[in-house]
PDB file of C-alpha atoms and ligand atoms in Angstrom:
ATOM      1  CA  UNK A   1       0.044  -0.159   0.056  1.00 62.00           C
ATOM      2  CA  UNK A   2       2.659   2.104   0.847  1.00 59.00           C
ATOM      3  CA  UNK A   3       4.662   1.816  -2.545  1.00 57.00           C
ATOM      4  CA  UNK A   4       0.921   2.576  -4.420  1.00 54.00           C
ATOM      5  CA  UNK A   5       0.796   5.950  -2.601  1.00 51.00           C
ATOM      6  CA  UNK A   6       4.226   6.567  -3.353  1.00 50.00           C
ATOM      7  CA  UNK A   7       4.114   5.551  -6.976  1.00 53.00           C
ATOM      8  CA  UNK A   8       0.668   7.746  -7.118  1.00 50.00           C
ATOM      9  CA  UNK A   9       2.569  10.621  -5.643  1.00 51.00           C
ATOM     10  CA  UNK A  10       5.320  10.455  -8.032  1.00 53.00           C
ATOM     11  CA  UNK A  11       3.214  10.154 -10.891  1.00 51.00           C
ATOM     12  CA  UNK A  12       1.235  13.223  -9.714  1.00 51.00           C
ATOM     13  CA  UNK A  13       4.162  15.536  -8.993  1.00 54.00           C
ATOM     14  CA  UNK A  14       5.604  14.517 -12.235  1.00 51.00           C
ATOM     15  CA  UNK A  15       2.498  15.376 -14.002  1.00 51.00           C
ATOM     16  CA  UNK A  16       2.300  18.901 -12.381  1.00 50.00           C
ATOM     17  CA  UNK A  17       6.090  19.279 -13.378  1.00 51.00           C
ATOM     18  CA  UNK A  18       5.081  18.835 -16.906  1.00 49.00           C
ATOM     19  CA  UNK A  19       1.941  20.752 -17.155  1.00 46.00           C
ATOM     20  CA  UNK A  20       4.124  23.563 -15.611  1.00 48.00           C
ATOM     21  CA  UNK A  21       6.385  23.454 -18.719  1.00 54.00           C
ATOM     22  CA  UNK A  22       3.751  23.285 -21.093  1.00 53.00           C
ATOM     23  CA  UNK A  23       1.622  26.008 -19.822  1.00 82.00           C
ATOM     24  CA  UNK A  24       3.909  28.881 -21.285  1.00 90.00           C
ATOM     25  CA  UNK A  25       2.492  29.748 -24.563  1.00 96.00           C
ATOM     26  CA  UNK A  26       4.044  31.389 -27.681  1.00 98.00           C
ATOM     27  CA  UNK A  27       1.683  34.085 -29.647  1.00 98.00           C
ATOM     28  CA  UNK A  28       1.915  34.470 -33.220  1.00 98.00           C
ATOM     29  CA  UNK A  29       0.282  37.807 -34.274  1.00 98.00           C
ATOM     30  CA  UNK A  30       0.634  40.598 -36.691  1.00 98.00           C
ATOM     31  CA  UNK A  31       0.468  39.979 -40.432  1.00 98.00           C
ATOM     32  CA  UNK A  32      -0.980  36.317 -39.750  1.00 98.00           C
ATOM     33  CA  UNK A  33      -3.233  34.118 -41.848  1.00 96.00           C
ATOM     34  CA  UNK A  34      -4.742  33.834 -38.313  1.00 93.00           C
ATOM     35  CA  UNK A  35      -3.766  34.508 -34.901  1.00 94.00           C
ATOM     36  CA  UNK A  36      -2.262  31.616 -33.269  1.00 96.00           C
ATOM     37  CA  UNK A  37      -1.422  30.469 -29.691  1.00 98.00           C
ATOM     38  CA  UNK A  38       0.982  27.619 -29.344  1.00 98.00           C
ATOM     39  CA  UNK A  39       1.885  25.607 -26.442  1.00 96.00           C
ATOM     40  CA  UNK A  40       5.413  24.272 -26.626  1.00 96.00           C
ATOM     41  CA  UNK A  41       4.041  20.784 -27.407  1.00 95.00           C
ATOM     42  CA  UNK A  42       2.326  22.709 -30.153  1.00 96.00           C
ATOM     43  CA  UNK A  43       5.562  23.856 -31.572  1.00 97.00           C
ATOM     44  CA  UNK A  44       7.359  20.284 -31.295  1.00 97.00           C
ATOM     45  CA  UNK A  45       4.787  18.940 -33.703  1.00 97.00           C
ATOM     46  CA  UNK A  46       5.911  21.656 -36.350  1.00 98.00           C
ATOM     47  CA  UNK A  47       8.564  20.810 -38.940  1.00 98.00           C
ATOM     48  CA  UNK A  48      11.637  20.326 -36.459  1.00 98.00           C
ATOM     49  CA  UNK A  49      15.471  21.090 -37.185  1.00 98.00           C
ATOM     50  CA  UNK A  50      18.301  19.978 -34.993  1.00 98.00           C
ATOM     51  CA  UNK A  51      21.398  22.603 -35.047  1.00 98.00           C
ATOM     52  CA  UNK A  52      24.547  22.074 -32.998  1.00 97.00           C
ATOM     53  CA  UNK A  53      25.643  25.608 -32.074  1.00 96.00           C
ATOM     54  CA  UNK A  54      27.844  27.003 -29.680  1.00 94.00           C
ATOM     55  CA  UNK A  55      25.542  28.461 -26.978  1.00 94.00           C
ATOM     56  CA  UNK A  56      27.687  31.607 -25.782  1.00 91.00           C
ATOM     57  CA  UNK A  57      25.006  31.704 -22.696  1.00 89.00           C
ATOM     58  CA  UNK A  58      26.468  28.493 -21.267  1.00 89.00           C
ATOM     59  CA  UNK A  59      30.016  29.059 -21.587  1.00 88.00           C
ATOM     60  CA  UNK A  60      30.479  28.310 -25.141  1.00 89.00           C
ATOM     61  CA  UNK A  61      29.226  24.803 -24.822  1.00 93.00           C
ATOM     62  CA  UNK A  62      27.891  22.662 -28.085  1.00 95.00           C
ATOM     63  CA  UNK A  63      24.215  21.880 -27.791  1.00 97.00           C
ATOM     64  CA  UNK A  64      22.059  20.435 -30.027  1.00 98.00           C
ATOM     65  CA  UNK A  65      19.221  22.764 -30.345  1.00 98.00           C
ATOM     66  CA  UNK A  66      15.900  21.501 -31.711  1.00 98.00           C
ATOM     67  CA  UNK A  67      13.275  23.533 -32.649  1.00 98.00           C
ATOM     68  CA  UNK A  68      11.485  25.350 -35.858  1.00 98.00           C
ATOM     69  CA  UNK A  69      13.148  27.606 -38.506  1.00 98.00           C
ATOM     70  CA  UNK A  70      11.983  31.079 -37.742  1.00 98.00           C
ATOM     71  CA  UNK A  71      11.601  31.492 -41.528  1.00 98.00           C
ATOM     72  CA  UNK A  72       9.555  28.226 -41.791  1.00 98.00           C
ATOM     73  CA  UNK A  73       7.304  29.595 -39.102  1.00 98.00           C
ATOM     74  CA  UNK A  74       7.166  32.839 -41.301  1.00 98.00           C
ATOM     75  CA  UNK A  75       6.374  30.793 -44.542  1.00 98.00           C
ATOM     76  CA  UNK A  76       3.824  28.699 -42.865  1.00 98.00           C
ATOM     77  CA  UNK A  77       1.690  31.596 -41.013  1.00 98.00           C
ATOM     78  CA  UNK A  78       2.778  34.906 -42.473  1.00 98.00           C
ATOM     79  CA  UNK A  79       0.566  36.807 -44.851  1.00 98.00           C
ATOM     80  CA  UNK A  80       1.893  37.507 -48.515  1.00 98.00           C
ATOM     81  CA  UNK A  81       2.597  41.237 -47.470  1.00 98.00           C
ATOM     82  CA  UNK A  82       4.651  40.493 -44.395  1.00 98.00           C
ATOM     83  CA  UNK A  83       8.435  41.137 -44.508  1.00 98.00           C
ATOM     84  CA  UNK A  84       9.687  41.482 -41.039  1.00 98.00           C
ATOM     85  CA  UNK A  85       9.674  39.443 -37.893  1.00 98.00           C
ATOM     86  CA  UNK A  86       9.000  41.212 -34.333  1.00 98.00           C
ATOM     87  CA  UNK A  87      10.217  38.846 -31.727  1.00 98.00           C
ATOM     88  CA  UNK A  88       9.117  40.068 -28.106  1.00 98.00           C
ATOM     89  CA  UNK A  89      10.273  38.460 -24.867  1.00 98.00           C
ATOM     90  CA  UNK A  90       8.296  37.810 -21.393  1.00 96.00           C
ATOM     91  CA  UNK A  91      10.326  40.894 -20.299  1.00 95.00           C
ATOM     92  CA  UNK A  92       9.214  42.938 -23.238  1.00 96.00           C
ATOM     93  CA  UNK A  93      12.514  42.785 -24.693  1.00 98.00           C
ATOM     94  CA  UNK A  94      12.270  42.785 -28.622  1.00 98.00           C
ATOM     95  CA  UNK A  95      13.703  42.907 -31.879  1.00 98.00           C
ATOM     96  CA  UNK A  96      12.760  43.319 -35.537  1.00 98.00           C
ATOM     97  CA  UNK A  97      14.420  41.349 -37.917  1.00 98.00           C
ATOM     98  CA  UNK A  98      14.117  41.452 -41.616  1.00 98.00           C
ATOM     99  CA  UNK A  99      12.789  38.023 -43.107  1.00 98.00           C
ATOM    100  CA  UNK A 100      15.932  38.047 -45.573  1.00 98.00           C
ATOM    101  CA  UNK A 101      18.353  38.272 -42.321  1.00 98.00           C
ATOM    102  CA  UNK A 102      16.105  35.464 -40.719  1.00 98.00           C
ATOM    103  CA  UNK A 103      16.681  33.208 -43.857  1.00 98.00           C
ATOM    104  CA  UNK A 104      20.254  33.801 -44.348  1.00 98.00           C
ATOM    105  CA  UNK A 105      21.031  33.599 -40.538  1.00 97.00           C
ATOM    106  CA  UNK A 106      19.161  30.323 -40.155  1.00 98.00           C
ATOM    107  CA  UNK A 107      17.568  31.772 -36.886  1.00 98.00           C
ATOM    108  CA  UNK A 108      15.899  28.929 -35.023  1.00 98.00           C
ATOM    109  CA  UNK A 109      13.095  28.842 -32.462  1.00 98.00           C
ATOM    110  CA  UNK A 110      14.626  26.139 -30.390  1.00 98.00           C
ATOM    111  CA  UNK A 111      12.563  24.524 -27.786  1.00 97.00           C
ATOM    112  CA  UNK A 112      15.015  21.540 -26.920  1.00 97.00           C
ATOM    113  CA  UNK A 113      18.654  21.406 -26.390  1.00 97.00           C
ATOM    114  CA  UNK A 114      20.633  17.982 -26.577  1.00 97.00           C
ATOM    115  CA  UNK A 115      16.991  15.998 -26.663  1.00 96.00           C
ATOM    116  CA  UNK A 116      15.402  17.826 -23.512  1.00 96.00           C
ATOM    117  CA  UNK A 117      12.686  20.915 -23.234  1.00 96.00           C
ATOM    118  CA  UNK A 118      14.428  24.012 -22.403  1.00 96.00           C
ATOM    119  CA  UNK A 119      13.906  25.081 -19.033  1.00 94.00           C
ATOM    120  CA  UNK A 120      13.814  28.685 -17.806  1.00 93.00           C
ATOM    121  CA  UNK A 121      17.323  28.269 -16.459  1.00 92.00           C
ATOM    122  CA  UNK A 122      18.211  27.117 -19.874  1.00 94.00           C
ATOM    123  CA  UNK A 123      16.430  30.644 -21.299  1.00 95.00           C
ATOM    124  CA  UNK A 124      13.644  28.435 -22.356  1.00 95.00           C
ATOM    125  CA  UNK A 125      10.792  27.144 -22.915  1.00 97.00           C
ATOM    126  CA  UNK A 126      11.496  28.986 -26.228  1.00 98.00           C
ATOM    127  CA  UNK A 127      14.562  31.029 -27.412  1.00 98.00           C
ATOM    128  CA  UNK A 128      16.245  32.068 -30.610  1.00 98.00           C
ATOM    129  CA  UNK A 129      19.229  30.477 -31.337  1.00 97.00           C
ATOM    130  CA  UNK A 130      21.731  31.207 -34.343  1.00 97.00           C
ATOM    131  CA  UNK A 131      24.122  28.796 -35.864  1.00 96.00           C
ATOM    132  CA  UNK A 132      27.592  29.550 -37.275  1.00 91.00           C
ATOM    133  CA  UNK A 133      28.520  31.864 -35.087  1.00 87.00           C
ATOM    134  CA  UNK A 134      31.556  29.864 -33.425  1.00 87.00           C
ATOM    135  CA  UNK A 135      32.516  30.780 -30.154  1.00 89.00           C
ATOM    136  CA  UNK A 136      31.861  34.441 -28.788  1.00 86.00           C
ATOM    137  CA  UNK A 137      34.094  36.740 -27.245  1.00 84.00           C
ATOM    138  CA  UNK A 138      32.300  38.849 -24.583  1.00 82.00           C
ATOM    139  CA  UNK A 139      32.718  42.211 -26.463  1.00 86.00           C
ATOM    140  CA  UNK A 140      31.297  39.966 -29.874  1.00 87.00           C
ATOM    141  CA  UNK A 141      28.486  38.555 -27.680  1.00 87.00           C
ATOM    142  CA  UNK A 142      27.451  42.532 -26.403  1.00 87.00           C
ATOM    143  CA  UNK A 143      26.809  43.368 -30.454  1.00 88.00           C
ATOM    144  CA  UNK A 144      25.717  40.022 -31.887  1.00 89.00           C
ATOM    145  CA  UNK A 145      23.595  38.712 -28.742  1.00 92.00           C
ATOM    146  CA  UNK A 146      20.836  41.328 -29.455  1.00 95.00           C
ATOM    147  CA  UNK A 147      19.074  38.663 -31.633  1.00 96.00           C
ATOM    148  CA  UNK A 148      19.354  35.600 -29.433  1.00 97.00           C
ATOM    149  CA  UNK A 149      16.118  36.477 -27.771  1.00 97.00           C
ATOM    150  CA  UNK A 150      15.406  34.232 -24.867  1.00 97.00           C
ATOM    151  CA  UNK A 151      11.957  33.881 -23.132  1.00 96.00           C
ATOM    152  CA  UNK A 152      10.213  34.409 -26.136  1.00 98.00           C
ATOM    153  CA  UNK A 153       6.414  35.011 -25.927  1.00 97.00           C
ATOM    154  CA  UNK A 154       5.358  36.639 -28.958  1.00 98.00           C
ATOM    155  CA  UNK A 155       6.154  36.545 -32.658  1.00 98.00           C
ATOM    156  CA  UNK A 156       4.731  39.376 -34.632  1.00 98.00           C
ATOM    157  CA  UNK A 157       4.912  39.644 -38.485  1.00 98.00           C
ATOM    158  CA  UNK A 158       5.196  43.086 -39.834  1.00 98.00           C
TER     159      UNK A 158
HETATM  160  N1  MTE B 201      14.439  38.146 -23.176  1.00 58.92           N
HETATM  161  C1  MTE B 201      15.468  38.659 -23.266  1.00 58.92           C
HETATM  162  N2  MTE B 201      16.351  38.410 -24.444  1.00 58.92           N
HETATM  163  C2  MTE B 201      17.320  39.087 -24.634  1.00 58.92           C
HETATM  164  C3  MTE B 201      17.766  40.184 -23.897  1.00 58.92           C
HETATM  165  C4  MTE B 201      16.768  40.699 -22.947  1.00 58.92           C
HETATM  166  O1  MTE B 201      16.944  41.557 -22.258  1.00 58.92           O
HETATM  167  N3  MTE B 201      15.654  39.940 -22.698  1.00 58.92           N
HETATM  168  N4  MTE B 201      18.801  41.060 -24.305  1.00 58.92           N
HETATM  169  C5  MTE B 201      19.667  40.895 -25.336  1.00 58.92           C
HETATM  170  C6  MTE B 201      20.845  41.499 -25.592  1.00 58.92           C
HETATM  171  S1  MTE B 201      20.770  43.277 -25.878  1.00 58.92           S
HETATM  172  C7  MTE B 201      21.940  40.824 -25.649  1.00 58.92           C
HETATM  173  S2  MTE B 201      23.532  41.451 -26.146  1.00 58.92           S
HETATM  174  C8  MTE B 201      22.037  39.340 -25.353  1.00 58.92           C
HETATM  175  C9  MTE B 201      23.003  39.246 -24.433  1.00 58.92           C
HETATM  176  O2  MTE B 201      22.486  39.755 -23.027  1.00 58.92           O
HETATM  177  P1  MTE B 201      23.382  39.435 -21.727  1.00 58.92           P
HETATM  178  O3  MTE B 201      24.662  39.944 -22.044  1.00 58.92           O
HETATM  179  O4  MTE B 201      22.794  40.209 -20.998  1.00 58.92           O
HETATM  180  O5  MTE B 201      23.273  37.947 -21.298  1.00 58.92           O
HETATM  181  O6  MTE B 201      20.573  38.838 -25.289  1.00 58.92           O
HETATM  182  C10 MTE B 201      19.626  39.461 -25.751  1.00 58.92           C
HETATM  183  N5  MTE B 201      18.375  38.695 -25.356  1.00 58.92           N
HETATM  184 MO1   MO B 202      22.838  43.722 -26.104  1.00 58.92          MO
END
């Protein structure tokens, strides 16, 4: 009986844990075919790409980031008239990026790192990562880092 209770408790707390993660949503707004609200799980069902990228925010560790190309999201949901993407974070930090730049830089809306959903500590549950940058020095990061938006909440097509 004791074991059953322990097992039950473990299952419940595990569920509470996963619910906590998937609760955070990402909103698609602006020049969209229709407004969308994605859970992190919804995003995981869209076309996924895995890219091994040097993470300047975890001591330049190489991490296999998985998620959807920002350009793919644009191609799937933006209206023809849209040309830019505004990425807005939970703390209202935002950047506006031209779609040509987004494509060229292969910007990824990552939700997983090394096979696991990104925690808030890892700047998740959804964050922008950019491949092909190698290792950043502190000076370069201050300049290049502006597009590495973490805690992404809203993606607005302009
Ligand atoms: N959510 C969020 N993402 C953000 C920022 C922020 O304030 N909030 N700052 C940006 C800027 S300007 C830079 S240079 C990089 C690096 O910020 P850090 O050096 O404070 O870590 O993160 C970018 N991403
Ligand atoms: Mo910055």
